[in-house]
mmCIF file of C-alpha atoms in Angstrom:
data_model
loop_
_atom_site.group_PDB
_atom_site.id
_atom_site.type_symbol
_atom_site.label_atom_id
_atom_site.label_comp_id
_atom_site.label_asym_id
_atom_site.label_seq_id
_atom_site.Cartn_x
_atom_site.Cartn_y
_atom_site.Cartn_z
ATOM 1 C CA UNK X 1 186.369 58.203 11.505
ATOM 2 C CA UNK X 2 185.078 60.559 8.210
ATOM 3 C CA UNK X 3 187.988 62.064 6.380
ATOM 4 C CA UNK X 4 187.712 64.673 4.109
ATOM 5 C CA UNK X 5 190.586 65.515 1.845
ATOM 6 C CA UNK X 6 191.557 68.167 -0.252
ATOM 7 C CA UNK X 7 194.403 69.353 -2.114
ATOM 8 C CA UNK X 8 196.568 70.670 0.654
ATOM 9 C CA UNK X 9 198.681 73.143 -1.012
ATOM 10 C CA UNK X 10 197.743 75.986 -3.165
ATOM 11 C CA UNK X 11 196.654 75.486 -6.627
ATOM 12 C CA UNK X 12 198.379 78.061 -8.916
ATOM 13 C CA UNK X 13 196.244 78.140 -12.762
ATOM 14 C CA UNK X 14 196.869 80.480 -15.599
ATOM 15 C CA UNK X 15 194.409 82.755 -16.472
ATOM 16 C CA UNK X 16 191.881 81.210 -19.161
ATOM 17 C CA UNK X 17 193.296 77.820 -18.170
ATOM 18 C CA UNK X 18 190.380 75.216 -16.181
ATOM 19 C CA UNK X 19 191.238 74.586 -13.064
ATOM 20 C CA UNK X 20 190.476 71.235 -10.947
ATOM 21 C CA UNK X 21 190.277 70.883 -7.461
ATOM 22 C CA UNK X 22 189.702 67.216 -6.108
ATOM 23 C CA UNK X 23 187.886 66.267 -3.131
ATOM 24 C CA UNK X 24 188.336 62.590 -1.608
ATOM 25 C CA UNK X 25 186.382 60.862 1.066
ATOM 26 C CA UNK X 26 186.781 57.634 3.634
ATOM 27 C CA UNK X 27 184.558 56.398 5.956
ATOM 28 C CA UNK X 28 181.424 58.158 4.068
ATOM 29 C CA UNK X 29 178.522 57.133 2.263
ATOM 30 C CA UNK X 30 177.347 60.502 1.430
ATOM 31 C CA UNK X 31 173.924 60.730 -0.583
ATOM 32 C CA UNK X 32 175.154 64.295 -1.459
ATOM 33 C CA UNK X 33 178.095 66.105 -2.088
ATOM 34 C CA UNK X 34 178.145 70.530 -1.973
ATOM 35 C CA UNK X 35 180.986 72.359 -3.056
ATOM 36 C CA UNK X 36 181.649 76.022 -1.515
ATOM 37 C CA UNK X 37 183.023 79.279 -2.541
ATOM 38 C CA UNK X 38 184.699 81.196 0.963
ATOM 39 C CA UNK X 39 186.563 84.892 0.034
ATOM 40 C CA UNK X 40 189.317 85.863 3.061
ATOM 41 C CA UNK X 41 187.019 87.232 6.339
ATOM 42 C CA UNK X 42 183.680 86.069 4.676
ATOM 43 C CA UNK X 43 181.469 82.916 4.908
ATOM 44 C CA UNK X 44 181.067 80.519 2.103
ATOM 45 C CA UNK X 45 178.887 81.096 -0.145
ATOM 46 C CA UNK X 46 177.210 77.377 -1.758
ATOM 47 C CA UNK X 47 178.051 76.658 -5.362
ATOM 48 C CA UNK X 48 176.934 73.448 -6.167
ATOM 49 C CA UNK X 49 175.161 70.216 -4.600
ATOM 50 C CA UNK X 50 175.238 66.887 -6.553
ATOM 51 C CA UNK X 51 173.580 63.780 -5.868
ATOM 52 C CA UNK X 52 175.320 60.032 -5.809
ATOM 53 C CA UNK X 53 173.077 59.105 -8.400
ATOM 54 C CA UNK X 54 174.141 61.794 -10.834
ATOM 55 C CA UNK X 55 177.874 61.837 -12.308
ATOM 56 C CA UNK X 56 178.374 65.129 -13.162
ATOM 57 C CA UNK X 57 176.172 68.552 -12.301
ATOM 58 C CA UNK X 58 177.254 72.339 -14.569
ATOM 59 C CA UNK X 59 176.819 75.860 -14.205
ATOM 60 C CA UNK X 60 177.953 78.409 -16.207
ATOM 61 C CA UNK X 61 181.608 77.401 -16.168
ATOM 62 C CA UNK X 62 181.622 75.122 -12.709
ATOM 63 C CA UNK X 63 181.511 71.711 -13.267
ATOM 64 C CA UNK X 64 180.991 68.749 -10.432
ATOM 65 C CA UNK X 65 181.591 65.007 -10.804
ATOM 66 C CA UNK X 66 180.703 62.603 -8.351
ATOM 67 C CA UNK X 67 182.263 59.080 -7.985
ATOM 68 C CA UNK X 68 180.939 57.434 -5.483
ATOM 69 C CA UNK X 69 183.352 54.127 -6.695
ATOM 70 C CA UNK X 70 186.671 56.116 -5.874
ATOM 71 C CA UNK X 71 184.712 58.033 -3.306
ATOM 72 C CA UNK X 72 185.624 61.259 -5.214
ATOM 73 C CA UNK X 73 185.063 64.656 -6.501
ATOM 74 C CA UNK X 74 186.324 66.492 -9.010
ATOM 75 C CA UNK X 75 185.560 70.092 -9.549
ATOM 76 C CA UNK X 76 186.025 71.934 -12.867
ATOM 77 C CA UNK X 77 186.162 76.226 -13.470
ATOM 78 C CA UNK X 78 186.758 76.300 -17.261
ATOM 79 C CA UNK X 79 188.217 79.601 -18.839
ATOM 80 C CA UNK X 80 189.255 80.444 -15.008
ATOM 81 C CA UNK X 81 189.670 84.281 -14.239
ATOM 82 C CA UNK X 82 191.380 86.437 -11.321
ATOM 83 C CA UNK X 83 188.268 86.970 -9.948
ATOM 84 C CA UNK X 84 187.544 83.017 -9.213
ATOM 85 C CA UNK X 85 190.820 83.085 -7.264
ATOM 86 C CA UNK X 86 189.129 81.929 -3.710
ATOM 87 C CA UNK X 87 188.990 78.959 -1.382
ATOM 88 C CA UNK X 88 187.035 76.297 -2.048
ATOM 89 C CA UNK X 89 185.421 73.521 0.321
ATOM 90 C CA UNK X 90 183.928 70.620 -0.315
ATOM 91 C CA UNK X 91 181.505 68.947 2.038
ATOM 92 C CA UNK X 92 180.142 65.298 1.143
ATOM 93 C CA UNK X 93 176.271 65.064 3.086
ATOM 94 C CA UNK X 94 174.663 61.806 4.065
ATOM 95 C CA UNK X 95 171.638 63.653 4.440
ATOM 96 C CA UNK X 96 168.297 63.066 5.741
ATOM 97 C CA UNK X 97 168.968 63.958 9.455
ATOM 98 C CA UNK X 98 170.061 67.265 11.651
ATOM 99 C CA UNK X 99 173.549 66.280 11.100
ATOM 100 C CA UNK X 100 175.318 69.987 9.950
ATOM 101 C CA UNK X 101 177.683 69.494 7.222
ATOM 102 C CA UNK X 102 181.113 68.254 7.350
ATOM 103 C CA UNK X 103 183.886 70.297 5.306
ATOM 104 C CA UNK X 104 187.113 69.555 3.975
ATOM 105 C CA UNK X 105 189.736 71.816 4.695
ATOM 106 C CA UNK X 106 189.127 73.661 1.301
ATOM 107 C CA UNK X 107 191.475 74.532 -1.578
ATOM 108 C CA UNK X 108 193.113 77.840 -2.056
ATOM 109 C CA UNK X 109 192.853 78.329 -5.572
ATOM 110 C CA UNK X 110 194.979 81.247 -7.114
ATOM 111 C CA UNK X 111 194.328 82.337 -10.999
ATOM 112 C CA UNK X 112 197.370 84.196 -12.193
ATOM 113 C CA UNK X 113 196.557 86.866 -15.211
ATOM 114 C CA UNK G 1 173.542 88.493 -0.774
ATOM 115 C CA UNK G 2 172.302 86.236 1.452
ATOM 116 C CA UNK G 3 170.456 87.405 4.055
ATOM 117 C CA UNK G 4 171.994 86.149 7.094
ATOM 118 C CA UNK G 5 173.553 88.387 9.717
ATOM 119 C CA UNK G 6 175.419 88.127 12.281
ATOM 120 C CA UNK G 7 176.559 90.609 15.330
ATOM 121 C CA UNK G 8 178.986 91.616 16.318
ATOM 122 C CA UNK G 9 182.013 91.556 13.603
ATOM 123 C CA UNK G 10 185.019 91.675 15.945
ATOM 124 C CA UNK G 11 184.896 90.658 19.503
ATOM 125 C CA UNK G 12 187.984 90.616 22.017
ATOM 126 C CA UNK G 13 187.235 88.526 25.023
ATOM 127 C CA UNK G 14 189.850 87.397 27.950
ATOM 128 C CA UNK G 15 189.862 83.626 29.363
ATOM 129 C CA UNK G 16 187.796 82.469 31.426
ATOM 130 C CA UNK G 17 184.592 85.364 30.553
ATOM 131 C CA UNK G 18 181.498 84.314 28.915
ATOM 132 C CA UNK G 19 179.941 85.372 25.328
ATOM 133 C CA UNK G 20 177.085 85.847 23.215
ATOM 134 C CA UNK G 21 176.902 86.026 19.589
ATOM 135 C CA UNK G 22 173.629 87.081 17.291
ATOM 136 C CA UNK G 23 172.151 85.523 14.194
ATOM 137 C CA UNK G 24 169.684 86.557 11.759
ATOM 138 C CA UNK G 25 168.621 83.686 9.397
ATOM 139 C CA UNK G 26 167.352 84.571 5.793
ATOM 140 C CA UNK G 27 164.017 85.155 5.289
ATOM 141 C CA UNK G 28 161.752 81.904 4.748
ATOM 142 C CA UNK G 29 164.467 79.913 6.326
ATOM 143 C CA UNK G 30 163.677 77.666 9.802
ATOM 144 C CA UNK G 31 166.776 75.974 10.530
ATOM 145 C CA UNK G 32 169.919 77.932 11.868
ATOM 146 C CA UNK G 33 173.790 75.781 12.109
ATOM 147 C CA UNK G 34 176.175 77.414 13.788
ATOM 148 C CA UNK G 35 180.027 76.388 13.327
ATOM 149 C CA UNK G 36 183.537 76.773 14.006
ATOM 150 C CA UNK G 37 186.416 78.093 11.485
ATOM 151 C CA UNK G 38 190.242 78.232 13.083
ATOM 152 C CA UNK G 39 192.763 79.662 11.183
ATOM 153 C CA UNK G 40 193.533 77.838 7.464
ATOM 154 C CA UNK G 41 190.277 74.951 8.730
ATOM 155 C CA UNK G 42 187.145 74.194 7.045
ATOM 156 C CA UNK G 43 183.950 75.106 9.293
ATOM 157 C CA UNK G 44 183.499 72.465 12.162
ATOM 158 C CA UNK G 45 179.698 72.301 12.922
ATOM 159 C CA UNK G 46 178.860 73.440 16.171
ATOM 160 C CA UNK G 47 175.045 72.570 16.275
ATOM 161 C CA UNK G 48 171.878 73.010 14.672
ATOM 162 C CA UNK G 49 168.520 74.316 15.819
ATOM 163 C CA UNK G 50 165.362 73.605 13.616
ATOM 164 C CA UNK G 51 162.088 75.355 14.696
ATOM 165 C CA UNK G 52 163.451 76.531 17.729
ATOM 166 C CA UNK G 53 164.835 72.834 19.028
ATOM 167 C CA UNK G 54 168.568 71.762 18.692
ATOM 168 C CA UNK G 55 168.371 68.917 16.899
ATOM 169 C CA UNK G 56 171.966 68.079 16.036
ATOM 170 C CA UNK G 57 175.261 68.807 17.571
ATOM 171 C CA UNK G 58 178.660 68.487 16.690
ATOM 172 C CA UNK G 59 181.644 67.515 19.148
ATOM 173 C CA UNK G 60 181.457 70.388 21.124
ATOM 174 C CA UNK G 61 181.579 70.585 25.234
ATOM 175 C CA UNK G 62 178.295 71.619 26.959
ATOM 176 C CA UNK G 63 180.009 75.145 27.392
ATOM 177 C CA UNK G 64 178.967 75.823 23.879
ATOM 178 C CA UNK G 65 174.982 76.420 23.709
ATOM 179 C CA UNK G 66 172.472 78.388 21.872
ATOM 180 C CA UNK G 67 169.091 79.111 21.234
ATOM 181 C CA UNK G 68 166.776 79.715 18.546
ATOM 182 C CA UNK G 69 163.851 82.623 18.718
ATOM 183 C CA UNK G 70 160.286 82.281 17.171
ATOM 184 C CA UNK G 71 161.703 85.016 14.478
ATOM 185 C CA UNK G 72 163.942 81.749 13.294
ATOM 186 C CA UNK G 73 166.818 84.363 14.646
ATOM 187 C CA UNK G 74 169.478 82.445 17.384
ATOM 188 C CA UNK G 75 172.327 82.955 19.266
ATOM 189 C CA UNK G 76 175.179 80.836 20.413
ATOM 190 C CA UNK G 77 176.800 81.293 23.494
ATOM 191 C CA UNK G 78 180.002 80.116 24.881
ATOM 192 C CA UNK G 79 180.897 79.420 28.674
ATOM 193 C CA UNK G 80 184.607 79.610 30.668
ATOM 194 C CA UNK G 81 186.261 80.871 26.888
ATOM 195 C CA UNK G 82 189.411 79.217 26.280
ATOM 196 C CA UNK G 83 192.167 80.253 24.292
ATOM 197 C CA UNK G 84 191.833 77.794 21.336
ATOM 198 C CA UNK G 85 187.914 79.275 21.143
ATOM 199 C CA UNK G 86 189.814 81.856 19.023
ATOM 200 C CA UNK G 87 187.853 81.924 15.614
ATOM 201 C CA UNK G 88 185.508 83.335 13.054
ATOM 202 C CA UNK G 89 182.212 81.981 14.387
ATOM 203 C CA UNK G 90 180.088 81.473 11.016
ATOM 204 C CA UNK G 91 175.758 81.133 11.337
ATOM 205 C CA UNK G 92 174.155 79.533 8.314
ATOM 206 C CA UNK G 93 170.525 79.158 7.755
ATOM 207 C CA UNK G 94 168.816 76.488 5.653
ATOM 208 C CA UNK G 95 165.429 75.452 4.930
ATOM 209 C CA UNK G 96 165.251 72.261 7.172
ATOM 210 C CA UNK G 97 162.520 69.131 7.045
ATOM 211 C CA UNK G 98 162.010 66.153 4.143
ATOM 212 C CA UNK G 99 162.972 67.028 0.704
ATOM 213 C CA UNK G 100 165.679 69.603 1.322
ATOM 214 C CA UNK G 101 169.392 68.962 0.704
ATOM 215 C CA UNK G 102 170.881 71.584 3.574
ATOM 216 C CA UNK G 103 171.972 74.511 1.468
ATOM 217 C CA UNK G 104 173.421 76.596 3.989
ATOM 218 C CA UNK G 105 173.694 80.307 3.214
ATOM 219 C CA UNK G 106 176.499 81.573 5.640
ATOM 220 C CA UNK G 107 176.874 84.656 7.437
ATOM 221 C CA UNK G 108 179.951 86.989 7.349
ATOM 222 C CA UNK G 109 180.969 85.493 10.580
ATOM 223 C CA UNK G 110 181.702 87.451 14.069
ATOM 224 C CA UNK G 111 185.594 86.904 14.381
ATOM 225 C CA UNK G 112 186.303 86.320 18.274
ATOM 226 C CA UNK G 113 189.855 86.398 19.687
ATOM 227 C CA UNK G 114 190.266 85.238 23.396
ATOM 228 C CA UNK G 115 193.431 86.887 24.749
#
């Protein structure tokens, strides 16, 4: 069956510091991959989408890489602050059909001043 | 902001009853998902209704349905609750058909807690 996976325990990063959060996949071909921003009691809010045929996507100081080899992605805040301190899910996307998306359990990132 | 909203925030419901939760989709947007967030989870999609047909569902029981309104608004609805149906309940609309890449702007979620 699909298995998302993402780093399970809390990611502690100095202030100023980038921070990477990794998001692996099995059993997936995904033709897209979306990363999401979720604050405590609120939905997610969509960062970023990459496609398999691009290796890495930026914005502002996000950046996405896509691997489709190691069936992997990597995502990047450079020059992290408090206020990016959130949970963040990844959810690879075959697309093309009604299929909803498919999310990781998502990374509690936590950016210490 | 995103546009989507849901109703109600908090609901307390006992086993057993039945309930109905509301979603307004963002504007321009004809495709409504709803899913399913337990406690420390990612979302688990629920279903997905696209110009007012489901068209996708997620592994869900029958007790879970919905409906979509000519307004692109919906509402899911959940039979004979059960205890583990405890969640936040998130709605996220996208603009559906060829060409898009489902972008789903979420809701705030209703939180329901079945006692």
């Amino acid at each position: 069956s699909q298995k998302i996976e993402q780093n399970s325990e809390a990611l502690n990063i100095q202030e100023g510091k980038t921070a990477t959060l990794t998001c692996n996949y099995t059993n997936y071909s995904p033709a897209y991959l979306q990363w999401y921003r979720q604050d405590p009691g609120r939905g997610p809010v969509f960062l970023l989408l990459i496609r398999e045929n691009e290796k890495e996507k930026r914005k502002e100081r996000l950046k996405v890489t896509f691997d489709t080899t190691l069936k992997q992605s990597l995502f990047h805040i450079t020059a992290s602050q408090p206020a990016d301190s959130a949970t963040y899910l990844c959810a690879p996307y075959r697309g093309g059909g009604a299929d909803g998306l498919t999310f990781g359990k998502g990374t509690h990132l936590i950016i210490q001043p | 902001e995103t546009g989507v909203t849901q109703s109600p925030t908090h609901l307390i419901k006992t086993r057993g009853q039945q309930v109905t939760l509301r979603c307004s989709s963002q504007s321009g947007h004809n495709t409504v998902s709803w899913y399913q967030q337990a406690l420390g989870q990612g979302p688990q999609f629920i279903f997905q209704y696209y110009r007012e047909e489901e068209n996708g569902r997620g592994n869900f029981p029958p007790r879970f349905s919905g409906l979509q309104f000519p307004n692109y608004s919906s509402e899911l609805n959940v039979n004979a609750l059960e205890l583990d149906d405890s969640a936040l309940y998130l709605c996220a609309s996208s603009l559906g058909g060829s060409g898009n890449y489902n972008e789903q702007f979420f809701g705030p979620g209703t939180r329901l807690t079945v006692l």
